[in-house]
mmCIF file of C-alpha atoms in Angstrom:
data_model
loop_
_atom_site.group_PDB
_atom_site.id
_atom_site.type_symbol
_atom_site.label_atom_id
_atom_site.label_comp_id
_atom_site.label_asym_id
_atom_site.label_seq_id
_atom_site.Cartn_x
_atom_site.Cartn_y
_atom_site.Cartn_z
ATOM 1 C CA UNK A 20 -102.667 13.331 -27.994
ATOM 2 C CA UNK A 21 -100.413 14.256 -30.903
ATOM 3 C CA UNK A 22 -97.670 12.762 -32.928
ATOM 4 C CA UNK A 23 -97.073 9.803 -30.934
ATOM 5 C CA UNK A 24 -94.872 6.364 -31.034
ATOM 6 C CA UNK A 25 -95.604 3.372 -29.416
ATOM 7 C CA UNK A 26 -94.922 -0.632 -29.912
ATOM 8 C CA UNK A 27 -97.468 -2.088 -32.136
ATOM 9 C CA UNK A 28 -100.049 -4.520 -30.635
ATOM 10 C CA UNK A 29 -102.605 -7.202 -31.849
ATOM 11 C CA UNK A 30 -105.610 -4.608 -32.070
ATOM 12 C CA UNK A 31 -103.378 -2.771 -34.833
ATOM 13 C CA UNK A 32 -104.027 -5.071 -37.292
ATOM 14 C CA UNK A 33 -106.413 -3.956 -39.524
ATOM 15 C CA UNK A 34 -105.860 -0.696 -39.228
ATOM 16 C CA UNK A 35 -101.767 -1.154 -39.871
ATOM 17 C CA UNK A 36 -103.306 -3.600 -43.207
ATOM 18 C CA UNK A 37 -104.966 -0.192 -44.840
ATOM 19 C CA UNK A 38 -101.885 1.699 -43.583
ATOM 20 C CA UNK A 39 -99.407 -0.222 -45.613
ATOM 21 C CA UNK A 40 -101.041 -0.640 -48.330
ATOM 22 C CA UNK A 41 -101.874 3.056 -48.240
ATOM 23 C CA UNK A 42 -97.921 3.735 -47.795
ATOM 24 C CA UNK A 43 -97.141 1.411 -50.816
ATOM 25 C CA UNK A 44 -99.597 3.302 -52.805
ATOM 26 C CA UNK A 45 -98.559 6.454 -52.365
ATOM 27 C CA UNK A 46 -94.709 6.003 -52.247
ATOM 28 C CA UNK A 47 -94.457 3.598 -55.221
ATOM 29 C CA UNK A 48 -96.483 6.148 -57.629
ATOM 30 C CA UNK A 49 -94.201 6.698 -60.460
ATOM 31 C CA UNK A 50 -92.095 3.583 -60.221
ATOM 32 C CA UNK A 51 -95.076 1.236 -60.465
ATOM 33 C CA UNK A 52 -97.855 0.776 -62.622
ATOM 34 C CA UNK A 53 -101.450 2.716 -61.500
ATOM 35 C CA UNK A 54 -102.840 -0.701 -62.087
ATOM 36 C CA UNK A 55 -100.343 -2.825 -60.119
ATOM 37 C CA UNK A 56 -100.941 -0.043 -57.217
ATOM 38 C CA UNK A 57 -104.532 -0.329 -57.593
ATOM 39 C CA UNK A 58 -105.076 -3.974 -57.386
ATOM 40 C CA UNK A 59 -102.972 -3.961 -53.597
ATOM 41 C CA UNK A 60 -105.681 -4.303 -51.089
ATOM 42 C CA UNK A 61 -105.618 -4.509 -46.963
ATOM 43 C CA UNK A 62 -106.849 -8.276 -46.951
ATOM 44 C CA UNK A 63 -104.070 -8.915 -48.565
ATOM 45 C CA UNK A 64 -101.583 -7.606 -46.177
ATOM 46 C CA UNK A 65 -103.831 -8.842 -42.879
ATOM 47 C CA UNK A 66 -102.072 -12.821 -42.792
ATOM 48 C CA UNK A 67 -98.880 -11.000 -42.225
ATOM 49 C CA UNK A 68 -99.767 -8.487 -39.596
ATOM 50 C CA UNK A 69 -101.824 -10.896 -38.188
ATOM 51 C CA UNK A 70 -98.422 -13.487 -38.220
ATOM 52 C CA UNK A 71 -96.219 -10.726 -36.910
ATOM 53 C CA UNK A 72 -98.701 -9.502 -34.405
ATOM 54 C CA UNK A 73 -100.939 -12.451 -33.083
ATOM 55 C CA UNK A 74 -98.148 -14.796 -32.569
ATOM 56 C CA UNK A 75 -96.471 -16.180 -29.674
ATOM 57 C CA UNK A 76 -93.481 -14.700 -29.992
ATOM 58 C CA UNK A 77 -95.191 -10.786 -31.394
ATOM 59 C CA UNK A 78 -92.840 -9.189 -34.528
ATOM 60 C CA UNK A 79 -90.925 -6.003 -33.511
ATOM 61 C CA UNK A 80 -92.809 -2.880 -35.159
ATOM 62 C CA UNK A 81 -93.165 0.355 -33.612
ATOM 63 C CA UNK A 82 -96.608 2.730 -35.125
ATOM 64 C CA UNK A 83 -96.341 6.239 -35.478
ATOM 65 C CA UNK A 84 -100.031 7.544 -34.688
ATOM 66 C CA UNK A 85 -101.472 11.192 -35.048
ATOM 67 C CA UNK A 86 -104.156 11.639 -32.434
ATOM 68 C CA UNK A 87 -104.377 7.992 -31.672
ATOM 69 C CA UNK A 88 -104.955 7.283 -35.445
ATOM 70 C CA UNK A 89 -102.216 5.042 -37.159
ATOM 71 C CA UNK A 90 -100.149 6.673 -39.806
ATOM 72 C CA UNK A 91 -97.037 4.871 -40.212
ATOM 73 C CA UNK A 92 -94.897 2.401 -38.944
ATOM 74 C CA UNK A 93 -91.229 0.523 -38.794
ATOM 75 C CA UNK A 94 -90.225 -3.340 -38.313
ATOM 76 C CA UNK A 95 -87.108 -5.116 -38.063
ATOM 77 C CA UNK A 96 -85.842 -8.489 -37.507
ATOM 78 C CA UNK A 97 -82.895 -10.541 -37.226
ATOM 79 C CA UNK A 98 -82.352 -12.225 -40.722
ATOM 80 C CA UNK A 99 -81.921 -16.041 -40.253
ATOM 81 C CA UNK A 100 -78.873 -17.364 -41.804
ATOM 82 C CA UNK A 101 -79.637 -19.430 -45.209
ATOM 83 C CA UNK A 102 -82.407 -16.517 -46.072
ATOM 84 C CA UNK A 103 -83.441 -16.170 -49.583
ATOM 85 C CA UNK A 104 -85.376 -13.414 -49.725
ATOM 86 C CA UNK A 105 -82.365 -11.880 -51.680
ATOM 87 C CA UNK A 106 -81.030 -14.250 -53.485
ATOM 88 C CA UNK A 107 -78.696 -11.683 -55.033
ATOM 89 C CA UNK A 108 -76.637 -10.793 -51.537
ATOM 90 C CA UNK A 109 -77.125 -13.036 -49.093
ATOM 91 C CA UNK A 110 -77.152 -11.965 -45.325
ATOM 92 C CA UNK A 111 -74.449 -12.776 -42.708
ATOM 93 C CA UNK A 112 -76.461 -15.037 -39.465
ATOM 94 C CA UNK A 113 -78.174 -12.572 -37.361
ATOM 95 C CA UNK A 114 -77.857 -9.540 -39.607
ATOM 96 C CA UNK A 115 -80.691 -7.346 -38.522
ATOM 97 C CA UNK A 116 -82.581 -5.553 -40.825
ATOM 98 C CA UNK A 117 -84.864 -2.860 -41.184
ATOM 99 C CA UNK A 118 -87.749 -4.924 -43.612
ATOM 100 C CA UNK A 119 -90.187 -1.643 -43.084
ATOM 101 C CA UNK A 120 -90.368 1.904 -42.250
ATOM 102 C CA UNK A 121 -93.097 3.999 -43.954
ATOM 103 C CA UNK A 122 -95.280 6.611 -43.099
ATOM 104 C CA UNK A 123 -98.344 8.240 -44.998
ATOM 105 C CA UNK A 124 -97.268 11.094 -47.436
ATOM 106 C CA UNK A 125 -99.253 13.369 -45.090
ATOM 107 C CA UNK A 126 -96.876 12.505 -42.161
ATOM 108 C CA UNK A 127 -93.615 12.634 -43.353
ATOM 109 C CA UNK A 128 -91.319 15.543 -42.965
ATOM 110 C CA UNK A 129 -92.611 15.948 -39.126
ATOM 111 C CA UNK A 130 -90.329 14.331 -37.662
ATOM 112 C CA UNK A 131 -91.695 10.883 -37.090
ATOM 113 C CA UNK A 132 -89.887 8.758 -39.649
ATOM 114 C CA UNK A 133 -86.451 9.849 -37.738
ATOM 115 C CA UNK A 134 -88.443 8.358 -34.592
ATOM 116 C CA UNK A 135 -89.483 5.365 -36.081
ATOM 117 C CA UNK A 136 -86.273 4.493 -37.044
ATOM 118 C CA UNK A 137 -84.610 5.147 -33.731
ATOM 119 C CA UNK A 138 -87.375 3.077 -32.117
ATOM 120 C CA UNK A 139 -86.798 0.582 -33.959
ATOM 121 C CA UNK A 140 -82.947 0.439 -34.378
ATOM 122 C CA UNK A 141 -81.528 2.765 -31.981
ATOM 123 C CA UNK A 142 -77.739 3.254 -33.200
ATOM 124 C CA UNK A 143 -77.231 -0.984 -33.764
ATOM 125 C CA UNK A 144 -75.777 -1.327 -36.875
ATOM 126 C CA UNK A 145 -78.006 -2.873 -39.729
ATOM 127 C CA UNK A 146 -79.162 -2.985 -43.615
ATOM 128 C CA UNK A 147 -82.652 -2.437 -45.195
ATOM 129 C CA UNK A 148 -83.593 -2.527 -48.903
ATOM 130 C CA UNK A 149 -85.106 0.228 -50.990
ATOM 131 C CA UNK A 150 -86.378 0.756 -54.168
ATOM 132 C CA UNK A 151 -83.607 1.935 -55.996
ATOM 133 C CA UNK A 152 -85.353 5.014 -57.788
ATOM 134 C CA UNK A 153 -86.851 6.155 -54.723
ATOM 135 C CA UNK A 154 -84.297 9.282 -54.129
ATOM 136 C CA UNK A 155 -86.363 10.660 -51.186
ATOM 137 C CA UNK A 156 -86.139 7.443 -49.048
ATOM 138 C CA UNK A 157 -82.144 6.800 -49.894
ATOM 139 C CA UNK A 158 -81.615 10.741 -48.945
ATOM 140 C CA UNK A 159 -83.280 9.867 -45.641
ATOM 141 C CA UNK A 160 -81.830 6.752 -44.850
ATOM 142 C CA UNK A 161 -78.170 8.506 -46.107
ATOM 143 C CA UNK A 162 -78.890 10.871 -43.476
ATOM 144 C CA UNK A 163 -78.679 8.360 -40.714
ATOM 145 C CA UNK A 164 -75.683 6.686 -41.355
ATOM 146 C CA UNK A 165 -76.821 4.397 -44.802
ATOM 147 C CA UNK A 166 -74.793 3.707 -47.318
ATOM 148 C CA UNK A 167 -75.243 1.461 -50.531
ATOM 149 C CA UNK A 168 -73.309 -1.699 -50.198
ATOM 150 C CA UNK A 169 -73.445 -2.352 -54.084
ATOM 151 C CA UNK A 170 -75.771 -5.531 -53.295
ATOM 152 C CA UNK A 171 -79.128 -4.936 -55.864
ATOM 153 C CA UNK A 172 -82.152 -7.468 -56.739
ATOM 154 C CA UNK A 173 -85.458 -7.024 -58.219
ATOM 155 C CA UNK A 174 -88.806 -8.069 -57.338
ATOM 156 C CA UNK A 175 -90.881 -10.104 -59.708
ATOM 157 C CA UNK A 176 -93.955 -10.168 -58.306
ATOM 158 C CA UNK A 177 -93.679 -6.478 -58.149
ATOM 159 C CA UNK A 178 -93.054 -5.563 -61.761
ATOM 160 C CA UNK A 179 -89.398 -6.468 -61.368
ATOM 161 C CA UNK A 180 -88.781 -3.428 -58.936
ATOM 162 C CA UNK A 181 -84.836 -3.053 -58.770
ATOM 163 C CA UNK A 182 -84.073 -2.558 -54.866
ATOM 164 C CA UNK A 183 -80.741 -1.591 -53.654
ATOM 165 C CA UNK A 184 -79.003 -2.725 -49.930
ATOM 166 C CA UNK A 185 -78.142 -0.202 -47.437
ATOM 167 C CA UNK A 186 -76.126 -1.057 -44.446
ATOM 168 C CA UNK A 187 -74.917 1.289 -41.383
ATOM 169 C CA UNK A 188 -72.077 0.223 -38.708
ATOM 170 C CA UNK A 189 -73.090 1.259 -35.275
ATOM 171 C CA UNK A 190 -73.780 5.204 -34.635
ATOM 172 C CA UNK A 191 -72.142 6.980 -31.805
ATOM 173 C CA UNK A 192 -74.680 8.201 -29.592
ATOM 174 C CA UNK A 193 -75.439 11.737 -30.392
#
């Protein structure tokens, strides 16, 4: 079986729940508090996979899977003009974004977050927030044509986090 891609479908749920929590846990060591980490839990995460995946018209997110076993995964959408998720910067109608890409700590540097990203964005040109003090994940996303736009914001509910935009034009096909 292998390192493999595929869409993501309703009977990922759960299993993408435990994943992203999993992902959080391990990427946000450091920049969050062990007992801000600790408290995230899969049944928290399950009304939103279960929105994205269960509904009529199914979120676009691509899982990365080693030996059929989920290990990471990428989402985008189209950001709706009037959005407020960032009050800070604003998006232009129909900006699409990159709201997700992560992949378990055991996973990365194989190969598969380059193919989750090209799944799920090909060369169109978009923007995706990070964490700003998570150098690893700006060197990556620098690497495929992201640059800082100077648009930041913070999180609340997540100790304030300070996130940073990164947007790319469209990539010549290499």
């Amino acid at each position: 079986m292998g390192l493999d891609l595929r869409r993501a479908e309703p009977a990922d749920v759960e299993r993408l729940a435990e994943v992203h929590v999993r992902c959080w846990q391990e990427t946000y060591r450091g920049m969050l508090s062990d007992g801000f980490l600790a408290s995230r839990v899969p049944a928290d995460r399950l009304p939103l996979w279960r929105h994205l995946l269960e509904s009529a018209e199914p979120g676009v997110v691509w899982v990365a899977s080693d030996g059929g076993t989920l290990v990471g995964f990428a989402g985008v959408h189209h950001v709706p003009a009037g959005d407020t998720t960032h009050a800070a910067a604003p998006p232009s109608s129909g900006d699409l974004e990159l709201w997700g890409l992560y992949l378990l700590a055991s996973h990365q540097g194989l190969g598969l977050g380059r193919r989750l990203l090209e799944a799920a964005l090909g060369t169109s040109a978009a923007s995706l927030w990070v964490a700003a003090d998570n150098g690893r994940a700006i060197g990556f996303y620098r690497h495929f044509g992201f640059e800082p736009d100077g648009a930041a914001d913070t999180i609340p509910d997540w100790e304030h986090l300070r996130e940073i935009r990164m947007v790319r034009g469209r990539q010549p096909r290499q």
